[in-house]
Amino acid sequence: METAAAVNELSSDQFLTTVMSSLRNHRVIIASLFLPTTAVLGESSPPTPDIYAREIGTTAATQDLGGRPPAFRHASSRSIGSTPAPLKSIVDDLKSRAITPITTPPSELNPFSKFASLASSPTGKGSISPSSIQNIDVSLAKFQPDPVHTIRLQRRSSSKPPRYPSLTRSYTNPPSEPYYFAPNTHCNGGLKNAVDSVKDRMTSKLWVGTLGSSTDAYSTELKASVDRRMKEMHSSLPVWIPDAEFESCYDEFCHQVLWPCLHYAVPDAPKTKLFFESAAFKQYVAVNKRFAEAIESVWTEGDVVWINDYHLMLLPLLLRQSTRIPALARAPIGFFMHVAFPSSEIFRCLSVREHLLRGMLGADLVGFQTASYARHFRQTVSRILAVEALPKGIQVEYGIPGGAREGRGRFVDVGVFPMGIDVGALRVRRREPDVSYWVQLLRQRYAGMMIVVGRDKLDEIQGVKHKLEAFELFLKKWPEYQGKVLLLQVALQTTESNELAAGGVSDVVARINSAFSTLTYQPVVFLHTQEVTFSQYLALLTVADAFLVTSLREGMALRTHEFVECQDGRHRPLILSEFTGSYSYSGFRSCIAVNPYDTHGTAKAIHQALTMSDDEALSRWEDLHNHVVTQTAQTFVTSFLTRCLRANTEHTTQTDLNSVPALNTTLLIPRYKHSPRRILLLDFEGTLWRPDMSRAGLLAPFVPPEGAVELLNKFSANKRNEVWLLSGLPVKSLEQVAAKVPGVGIVAENGCFAKIPAQNGKGGVWISMVANLNLTWKGLCVEILNYFTERTPGSFVEEREASVVWRFWTGPTDDCSDRQWARRQAAEAQNHIFDSLGERYGLRIIPGSTSFLVLPNNISRSTAVGAILHPGGPAHSPRSSSMPDLDVPVNGGGGEAGFVFAVGSDEKLLRRLNELDNAETVSTSGKGTDAKWKLDAGDVGDVMRLFANCS
């Protein structure tokens, strides 16, 4: 017999195969603020530098050069076979950069362009011939910066003139204005690389985003031409947004409000007013609506919509509410947050917090880089929106206003999907001859020295200043390394405001270099990305003796993955900030972790890395490399889209109540009557019995209802019936029911305990489904709830044998202020319990309108029924006390019965029982259901008597 785990694994593999087959046949619409490719007005210019191509996952082959060669290129490097020039001092090479490191120097000052003249002639096997060097020079010519395309988006104050170059140009005849396509330097490079890595499985896709440059000067004809060619050549759909609207959205709201909030950098005065009362949210809404309209114009049935990052947090709900395309309300929509997500205490500071959260909850799946970010999101939603937050996701009660699901609750999956790199593609790039060439030159240039490499954006969040100060302290504390260790920092372009916010970086660089430089030694070499090709960057990672990341807050630091892969053969250590998402994964715990705010600790980590033994370095590298080759870009895309489609399938299978037929007794009673064996699964509370939910009724001693007892005895008297009563009440209360109906099996505390029906004097014992679980959490949980009980009038705690219930509201049903306060307290209590006990003890929380239940994970009425119907389960083997697996198939014992009849409101149970061909499921919830029939809760007694009276 197959085990439950094997069955579950087989099911998962089959589903994955089905999903990937679906991805090959259906289109994925990828919405990101910036397209991977942009249109540049003017005559075709040389391609973007290779470092940009790496950032966005493209190569020069994607350029639309019209067959024309680049307009200019690097000056030819001297042949390695030529007589080497005398060794120059690094100070001479980089003197301009030492003075003003933040200012991008001219390309001719790139130190890499001088390295060729410093190399000696290689001999023997594997040497690089002059002809091969010439070929490398030709290939490197492609990577000269494009002065038009490298202009980046700038955040500016109102006092500064626009910095968009196209705004200052005049186009007298736009339709005839030539343009060409180039890689978009603003595109999310990790996302583009990841999507490209699965192109064999994702055969049809469409990018939706902006060009990342000024477009007000574009005429209607020019836009139409760009639209047509972008779709044909690059599978992209441009979203046309007025410059002023985009600038306000991107430069003000995204970068001055959302970015600081998401990265724990809530500004102090005088920026506080802008942060809390930003008027740019109107433009943020407008930009999201333009994206929604663009997707509506191309979406067709079967398309999967993948929305990316904090720029488009409102888009999922806007698509769900579409009146133009109502079918979007049931479309598979996934949202992935590429950056960090803060704790609720930070996010709740935003005045538009509810709009942003509800926008994200329009998706079927919300994904994050790490478990902590996902937990922060669940807690934030629970606290601010007062909805149920479960380990798997969010139970939203309000549905989609204006959409096809209006008035119906829905579940939003929340998952963790660590981003990775395309290891195979990187290995191919590392084997290219120009990488080996630059490795050789770097080793010759810095012979006898140790190199610490860093690569970061020039904004405050990346902690570049902290890194420099730690390196300065390292040189002071260990003076023997002066002249022997240098820090080579590559800086990525960012906005002007962020560069200024990184404040003091140039001063620290100048201070270090002035204090420790000699004629042949400069401790800090500061480069911008346009000065370094990707081949040169890979060479730096290969020869590095350590890689240093001191981010103050960051998602997955993919540059660390690149470093680990490039160290295959050297195995030098990684120094990583504990505030990066990468550090949260066990594989990356083998790095040297640092707190970037602790300058002394970071300096000590640099010394530890440079003095680490080869054996220790190898052991650490193996752990790091195992994570890099496991959590790849392919895994990221596949797992996210698989989970998105699975979530959508689960969310949309639930049928609207109006389309579910009412229970047809004329059809079912004959089947019931002629079945040789029948299994009846009946809910107690809310179905056979309507309890008094007032405070007095809840506190009164339990008395078994006579009507329900009479009905159960009637059913159990028939030997062809096996009757099970499903309840959330504790064993102590249900013992009274068992005494009056001994022939009925009982499930207590929502699946924590089961009692076998007494037959021929045998059975009648209780079996614990939680015998092997640690229940010490109950005391801690009750202590937390007592704290909230003192602050919530009328509330009280019910401690049961394996679960805990908090009744936070026992007053009238109207939505008064006291009830609103009680709901907020309930949300806070759930958040606190889940945060402090949920993951530690494996708990789940089931909320209701006036109470919530805390019990162990994988325990439910559904698991209990799985045990009842499965041969060998605890219901069939009284000596068994093991907890059944959640995914135990229900068709083992159920197949022996000719008729399985389930009546209740547990949707999970009804959905599972639908797998049985001989099962009839009836919902009494009055909501959308997967059950085959619906029945009003008030009519249950009369209908059940019709069945009971049949022989």
PDB file of N, CA and C in Angstrom, residues 737-803:
ATOM      1  N   VAL A 737     -23.049  13.584  24.851  1.00  0.00           N
ATOM      2  CA  VAL A 737     -23.708  13.112  23.632  1.00  0.00           C
ATOM      3  C   VAL A 737     -23.426  11.629  23.437  1.00  0.00           C
ATOM      4  N   ALA A 738     -22.164  11.214  23.665  1.00  0.00           N
ATOM      5  CA  ALA A 738     -21.791   9.812  23.487  1.00  0.00           C
ATOM      6  C   ALA A 738     -22.582   8.898  24.415  1.00  0.00           C
ATOM      7  N   ALA A 739     -22.891   9.387  25.604  1.00  0.00           N
ATOM      8  CA  ALA A 739     -23.647   8.566  26.556  1.00  0.00           C
ATOM      9  C   ALA A 739     -25.073   8.316  26.061  1.00  0.00           C
ATOM     10  N   LYS A 740     -25.613   9.267  25.307  1.00  0.00           N
ATOM     11  CA  LYS A 740     -26.997   9.123  24.836  1.00  0.00           C
ATOM     12  C   LYS A 740     -27.084   8.468  23.462  1.00  0.00           C
ATOM     13  N   VAL A 741     -25.999   8.536  22.683  1.00  0.00           N
ATOM     14  CA  VAL A 741     -25.990   7.898  21.350  1.00  0.00           C
ATOM     15  C   VAL A 741     -24.700   7.093  21.217  1.00  0.00           C
ATOM     16  N   PRO A 742     -24.576   5.973  21.928  1.00  0.00           N
ATOM     17  CA  PRO A 742     -23.317   5.206  21.936  1.00  0.00           C
ATOM     18  C   PRO A 742     -22.936   4.638  20.578  1.00  0.00           C
ATOM     19  N   GLY A 743     -23.898   4.497  19.683  1.00  0.00           N
ATOM     20  CA  GLY A 743     -23.585   3.903  18.385  1.00  0.00           C
ATOM     21  C   GLY A 743     -23.080   4.888  17.359  1.00  0.00           C
ATOM     22  N   VAL A 744     -22.838   6.128  17.767  1.00  0.00           N
ATOM     23  CA  VAL A 744     -22.382   7.166  16.846  1.00  0.00           C
ATOM     24  C   VAL A 744     -20.913   7.467  17.113  1.00  0.00           C
ATOM     25  N   GLY A 745     -20.106   7.533  16.060  1.00  0.00           N
ATOM     26  CA  GLY A 745     -18.724   7.970  16.182  1.00  0.00           C
ATOM     27  C   GLY A 745     -18.682   9.491  16.294  1.00  0.00           C
ATOM     28  N   ILE A 746     -17.713   9.997  17.046  1.00  0.00           N
ATOM     29  CA  ILE A 746     -17.656  11.443  17.305  1.00  0.00           C
ATOM     30  C   ILE A 746     -16.238  11.961  17.054  1.00  0.00           C
ATOM     31  N   VAL A 747     -16.147  13.081  16.367  1.00  0.00           N
ATOM     32  CA  VAL A 747     -14.896  13.804  16.199  1.00  0.00           C
ATOM     33  C   VAL A 747     -14.991  15.078  17.027  1.00  0.00           C
ATOM     34  N   ALA A 748     -14.059  15.263  17.972  1.00  0.00           N
ATOM     35  CA  ALA A 748     -14.104  16.399  18.896  1.00  0.00           C
ATOM     36  C   ALA A 748     -12.951  17.364  18.618  1.00  0.00           C
ATOM     37  N   GLU A 749     -13.153  18.594  19.055  1.00  0.00           N
ATOM     38  CA  GLU A 749     -12.142  19.653  18.934  1.00  0.00           C
ATOM     39  C   GLU A 749     -11.581  19.759  17.516  1.00  0.00           C
ATOM     40  N   ASN A 750     -12.482  19.722  16.547  1.00  0.00           N
ATOM     41  CA  ASN A 750     -12.126  19.914  15.140  1.00  0.00           C
ATOM     42  C   ASN A 750     -11.062  18.949  14.648  1.00  0.00           C
ATOM     43  N   GLY A 751     -11.125  17.717  15.103  1.00  0.00           N
ATOM     44  CA  GLY A 751     -10.221  16.695  14.616  1.00  0.00           C
ATOM     45  C   GLY A 751      -9.132  16.283  15.575  1.00  0.00           C
ATOM     46  N   CYS A 752      -9.075  16.884  16.758  1.00  0.00           N
ATOM     47  CA  CYS A 752      -8.026  16.518  17.725  1.00  0.00           C
ATOM     48  C   CYS A 752      -8.274  15.158  18.367  1.00  0.00           C
ATOM     49  N   PHE A 753      -9.535  14.769  18.493  1.00  0.00           N
ATOM     50  CA  PHE A 753      -9.886  13.500  19.123  1.00  0.00           C
ATOM     51  C   PHE A 753     -11.004  12.839  18.326  1.00  0.00           C
ATOM     52  N   ALA A 754     -11.018  11.516  18.355  1.00  0.00           N
ATOM     53  CA  ALA A 754     -12.062  10.748  17.678  1.00  0.00           C
ATOM     54  C   ALA A 754     -12.501   9.603  18.576  1.00  0.00           C
ATOM     55  N   LYS A 755     -13.801   9.355  18.617  1.00  0.00           N
ATOM     56  CA  LYS A 755     -14.357   8.258  19.412  1.00  0.00           C
ATOM     57  C   LYS A 755     -14.980   7.229  18.478  1.00  0.00           C
ATOM     58  N   ILE A 756     -14.554   5.983  18.655  1.00  0.00           N
ATOM     59  CA  ILE A 756     -15.053   4.903  17.817  1.00  0.00           C
ATOM     60  C   ILE A 756     -16.478   4.546  18.255  1.00  0.00           C
ATOM     61  N   PRO A 757     -17.396   4.321  17.307  1.00  0.00           N
ATOM     62  CA  PRO A 757     -18.767   3.921  17.713  1.00  0.00           C
ATOM     63  C   PRO A 757     -18.752   2.598  18.478  1.00  0.00           C
ATOM     64  N   ALA A 758     -19.577   2.507  19.476  1.00  0.00           N
ATOM     65  CA  ALA A 758     -19.692   1.274  20.251  1.00  0.00           C
ATOM     66  C   ALA A 758     -20.533   0.273  19.472  1.00  0.00           C
ATOM     67  N   GLN A 759     -19.983  -0.925  19.234  1.00  0.00           N
ATOM     68  CA  GLN A 759     -20.690  -1.970  18.505  1.00  0.00           C
ATOM     69  C   GLN A 759     -20.463  -3.300  19.198  1.00  0.00           C
ATOM     70  N   ASN A 760     -21.554  -3.954  19.557  1.00  0.00           N
ATOM     71  CA  ASN A 760     -21.491  -5.257  20.225  1.00  0.00           C
ATOM     72  C   ASN A 760     -20.644  -5.199  21.493  1.00  0.00           C
ATOM     73  N   GLY A 761     -20.744  -4.080  22.201  1.00  0.00           N
ATOM     74  CA  GLY A 761     -20.015  -3.942  23.450  1.00  0.00           C
ATOM     75  C   GLY A 761     -18.564  -3.603  23.280  1.00  0.00           C
ATOM     76  N   LYS A 762     -18.126  -3.385  22.026  1.00  0.00           N
ATOM     77  CA  LYS A 762     -16.734  -3.028  21.782  1.00  0.00           C
ATOM     78  C   LYS A 762     -16.645  -1.601  21.264  1.00  0.00           C
ATOM     79  N   GLY A 763     -15.484  -1.028  21.395  1.00  0.00           N
ATOM     80  CA  GLY A 763     -15.269   0.337  20.921  1.00  0.00           C
ATOM     81  C   GLY A 763     -15.680   1.336  21.979  1.00  0.00           C
ATOM     82  N   GLY A 764     -16.102   2.487  21.534  1.00  0.00           N
ATOM     83  CA  GLY A 764     -16.526   3.523  22.461  1.00  0.00           C
ATOM     84  C   GLY A 764     -15.380   4.214  23.168  1.00  0.00           C
ATOM     85  N   VAL A 765     -14.151   4.088  22.678  1.00  0.00           N
ATOM     86  CA  VAL A 765     -13.001   4.724  23.314  1.00  0.00           C
ATOM     87  C   VAL A 765     -12.581   5.940  22.504  1.00  0.00           C
ATOM     88  N   TRP A 766     -11.949   6.887  23.191  1.00  0.00           N
ATOM     89  CA  TRP A 766     -11.447   8.092  22.521  1.00  0.00           C
ATOM     90  C   TRP A 766     -10.009   7.875  22.079  1.00  0.00           C
ATOM     91  N   ILE A 767      -9.708   8.285  20.873  1.00  0.00           N
ATOM     92  CA  ILE A 767      -8.352   8.199  20.331  1.00  0.00           C
ATOM     93  C   ILE A 767      -7.847   9.618  20.115  1.00  0.00           C
ATOM     94  N   SER A 768      -6.644   9.892  20.596  1.00  0.00           N
ATOM     95  CA  SER A 768      -6.046  11.220  20.433  1.00  0.00           C
ATOM     96  C   SER A 768      -5.292  11.303  19.112  1.00  0.00           C
ATOM     97  N   MET A 769      -5.654  12.278  18.314  1.00  0.00           N
ATOM     98  CA  MET A 769      -4.937  12.532  17.069  1.00  0.00           C
ATOM     99  C   MET A 769      -3.710  13.417  17.301  1.00  0.00           C
ATOM    100  N   VAL A 770      -3.538  13.878  18.537  1.00  0.00           N
ATOM    101  CA  VAL A 770      -2.429  14.789  18.846  1.00  0.00           C
ATOM    102  C   VAL A 770      -1.521  14.190  19.916  1.00  0.00           C
ATOM    103  N   ALA A 771      -1.554  12.864  20.052  1.00  0.00           N
ATOM    104  CA  ALA A 771      -0.790  12.212  21.122  1.00  0.00           C
ATOM    105  C   ALA A 771       0.706  12.467  20.994  1.00  0.00           C
ATOM    106  N   ASN A 772       1.183  12.602  19.781  1.00  0.00           N
ATOM    107  CA  ASN A 772       2.618  12.775  19.570  1.00  0.00           C
ATOM    108  C   ASN A 772       3.034  14.236  19.438  1.00  0.00           C
ATOM    109  N   LEU A 773       2.121  15.144  19.701  1.00  0.00           N
ATOM    110  CA  LEU A 773       2.422  16.563  19.547  1.00  0.00           C
ATOM    111  C   LEU A 773       2.726  17.218  20.887  1.00  0.00           C
ATOM    112  N   ASN A 774       3.540  18.266  20.828  1.00  0.00           N
ATOM    113  CA  ASN A 774       3.891  19.043  22.012  1.00  0.00           C
ATOM    114  C   ASN A 774       2.796  20.071  22.265  1.00  0.00           C
ATOM    115  N   LEU A 775       2.095  19.940  23.393  1.00  0.00           N
ATOM    116  CA  LEU A 775       0.983  20.831  23.702  1.00  0.00           C
ATOM    117  C   LEU A 775       1.339  21.855  24.779  1.00  0.00           C
ATOM    118  N   THR A 776       2.627  22.043  25.028  1.00  0.00           N
ATOM    119  CA  THR A 776       3.015  23.027  26.050  1.00  0.00           C
ATOM    120  C   THR A 776       2.714  24.457  25.615  1.00  0.00           C
ATOM    121  N   TRP A 777       2.429  24.640  24.316  1.00  0.00           N
ATOM    122  CA  TRP A 777       2.121  25.974  23.824  1.00  0.00           C
ATOM    123  C   TRP A 777       0.835  26.528  24.424  1.00  0.00           C
ATOM    124  N   LYS A 778      -0.038  25.632  24.891  1.00  0.00           N
ATOM    125  CA  LYS A 778      -1.341  26.091  25.386  1.00  0.00           C
ATOM    126  C   LYS A 778      -1.211  27.071  26.531  1.00  0.00           C
ATOM    127  N   GLY A 779      -0.325  26.782  27.463  1.00  0.00           N
ATOM    128  CA  GLY A 779      -0.160  27.679  28.597  1.00  0.00           C
ATOM    129  C   GLY A 779       0.301  29.057  28.173  1.00  0.00           C
ATOM    130  N   LEU A 780       1.241  29.100  27.242  1.00  0.00           N
ATOM    131  CA  LEU A 780       1.726  30.381  26.739  1.00  0.00           C
ATOM    132  C   LEU A 780       0.636  31.121  25.971  1.00  0.00           C
ATOM    133  N   CYS A 781      -0.144  30.362  25.199  1.00  0.00           N
ATOM    134  CA  CYS A 781      -1.229  30.966  24.423  1.00  0.00           C
ATOM    135  C   CYS A 781      -2.292  31.556  25.345  1.00  0.00           C
ATOM    136  N   VAL A 782      -2.661  30.831  26.371  1.00  0.00           N
ATOM    137  CA  VAL A 782      -3.665  31.322  27.317  1.00  0.00           C
ATOM    138  C   VAL A 782      -3.169  32.578  28.028  1.00  0.00           C
ATOM    139  N   GLU A 783      -1.876  32.601  28.350  1.00  0.00           N
ATOM    140  CA  GLU A 783      -1.306  33.784  28.996  1.00  0.00           C
ATOM    141  C   GLU A 783      -1.423  35.016  28.093  1.00  0.00           C
ATOM    142  N   ILE A 784      -1.145  34.837  26.797  1.00  0.00           N
ATOM    143  CA  ILE A 784      -1.290  35.952  25.850  1.00  0.00           C
ATOM    144  C   ILE A 784      -2.747  36.394  25.764  1.00  0.00           C
ATOM    145  N   LEU A 785      -3.654  35.426  25.679  1.00  0.00           N
ATOM    146  CA  LEU A 785      -5.069  35.763  25.525  1.00  0.00           C
ATOM    147  C   LEU A 785      -5.642  36.402  26.791  1.00  0.00           C
ATOM    148  N   ASN A 786      -5.129  36.020  27.931  1.00  0.00           N
ATOM    149  CA  ASN A 786      -5.575  36.675  29.166  1.00  0.00           C
ATOM    150  C   ASN A 786      -5.205  38.155  29.161  1.00  0.00           C
ATOM    151  N   TYR A 787      -4.050  38.455  28.587  1.00  0.00           N
ATOM    152  CA  TYR A 787      -3.628  39.857  28.465  1.00  0.00           C
ATOM    153  C   TYR A 787      -4.638  40.644  27.629  1.00  0.00           C
ATOM    154  N   PHE A 788      -5.054  40.079  26.495  1.00  0.00           N
ATOM    155  CA  PHE A 788      -6.013  40.773  25.637  1.00  0.00           C
ATOM    156  C   PHE A 788      -7.420  40.749  26.230  1.00  0.00           C
ATOM    157  N   THR A 789      -7.729  39.711  27.006  1.00  0.00           N
ATOM    158  CA  THR A 789      -9.052  39.647  27.632  1.00  0.00           C
ATOM    159  C   THR A 789      -9.256  40.801  28.602  1.00  0.00           C
ATOM    160  N   GLU A 790      -8.200  41.170  29.316  1.00  0.00           N
ATOM    161  CA  GLU A 790      -8.291  42.282  30.253  1.00  0.00           C
ATOM    162  C   GLU A 790      -8.586  43.603  29.551  1.00  0.00           C
ATOM    163  N   ARG A 791      -8.260  43.684  28.282  1.00  0.00           N
ATOM    164  CA  ARG A 791      -8.426  44.925  27.522  1.00  0.00           C
ATOM    165  C   ARG A 791      -9.614  44.886  26.567  1.00  0.00           C
ATOM    166  N   THR A 792     -10.362  43.780  26.562  1.00  0.00           N
ATOM    167  CA  THR A 792     -11.508  43.638  25.662  1.00  0.00           C
ATOM    168  C   THR A 792     -12.736  43.279  26.483  1.00  0.00           C
ATOM    169  N   PRO A 793     -13.618  44.228  26.740  1.00  0.00           N
ATOM    170  CA  PRO A 793     -14.802  43.965  27.583  1.00  0.00           C
ATOM    171  C   PRO A 793     -15.661  42.837  27.022  1.00  0.00           C
ATOM    172  N   GLY A 794     -16.087  41.934  27.914  1.00  0.00           N
ATOM    173  CA  GLY A 794     -16.989  40.854  27.540  1.00  0.00           C
ATOM    174  C   GLY A 794     -16.323  39.634  26.962  1.00  0.00           C
ATOM    175  N   SER A 795     -15.023  39.677  26.731  1.00  0.00           N
ATOM    176  CA  SER A 795     -14.335  38.532  26.123  1.00  0.00           C
ATOM    177  C   SER A 795     -13.934  37.529  27.200  1.00  0.00           C
ATOM    178  N   PHE A 796     -13.681  36.281  26.759  1.00  0.00           N
ATOM    179  CA  PHE A 796     -13.182  35.260  27.682  1.00  0.00           C
ATOM    180  C   PHE A 796     -12.498  34.156  26.895  1.00  0.00           C
ATOM    181  N   VAL A 797     -11.709  33.333  27.607  1.00  0.00           N
ATOM    182  CA  VAL A 797     -10.896  32.282  27.003  1.00  0.00           C
ATOM    183  C   VAL A 797     -11.480  30.926  27.341  1.00  0.00           C
ATOM    184  N   GLU A 798     -11.521  30.039  26.349  1.00  0.00           N
ATOM    185  CA  GLU A 798     -11.905  28.643  26.578  1.00  0.00           C
ATOM    186  C   GLU A 798     -10.684  27.767  26.319  1.00  0.00           C
ATOM    187  N   GLU A 799     -10.134  27.176  27.351  1.00  0.00           N
ATOM    188  CA  GLU A 799      -9.004  26.268  27.177  1.00  0.00           C
ATOM    189  C   GLU A 799      -9.516  24.851  27.104  1.00  0.00           C
ATOM    190  N   ARG A 800      -9.214  24.176  26.013  1.00  0.00           N
ATOM    191  CA  ARG A 800      -9.631  22.796  25.816  1.00  0.00           C
ATOM    192  C   ARG A 800      -8.414  21.883  25.900  1.00  0.00           C
ATOM    193  N   GLU A 801      -8.618  20.605  25.648  1.00  0.00           N
ATOM    194  CA  GLU A 801      -7.527  19.652  25.851  1.00  0.00           C
ATOM    195  C   GLU A 801      -6.391  19.843  24.853  1.00  0.00           C
ATOM    196  N   ALA A 802      -6.710  20.192  23.617  1.00  0.00           N
ATOM    197  CA  ALA A 802      -5.653  20.343  22.605  1.00  0.00           C
ATOM    198  C   ALA A 802      -5.811  21.614  21.783  1.00  0.00           C
ATOM    199  N   SER A 803      -6.694  22.500  22.190  1.00  0.00           N
ATOM    200  CA  SER A 803      -6.915  23.741  21.451  1.00  0.00           C
ATOM    201  C   SER A 803      -7.376  24.821  22.421  1.00  0.00           C
TER     202      SER A 803
END
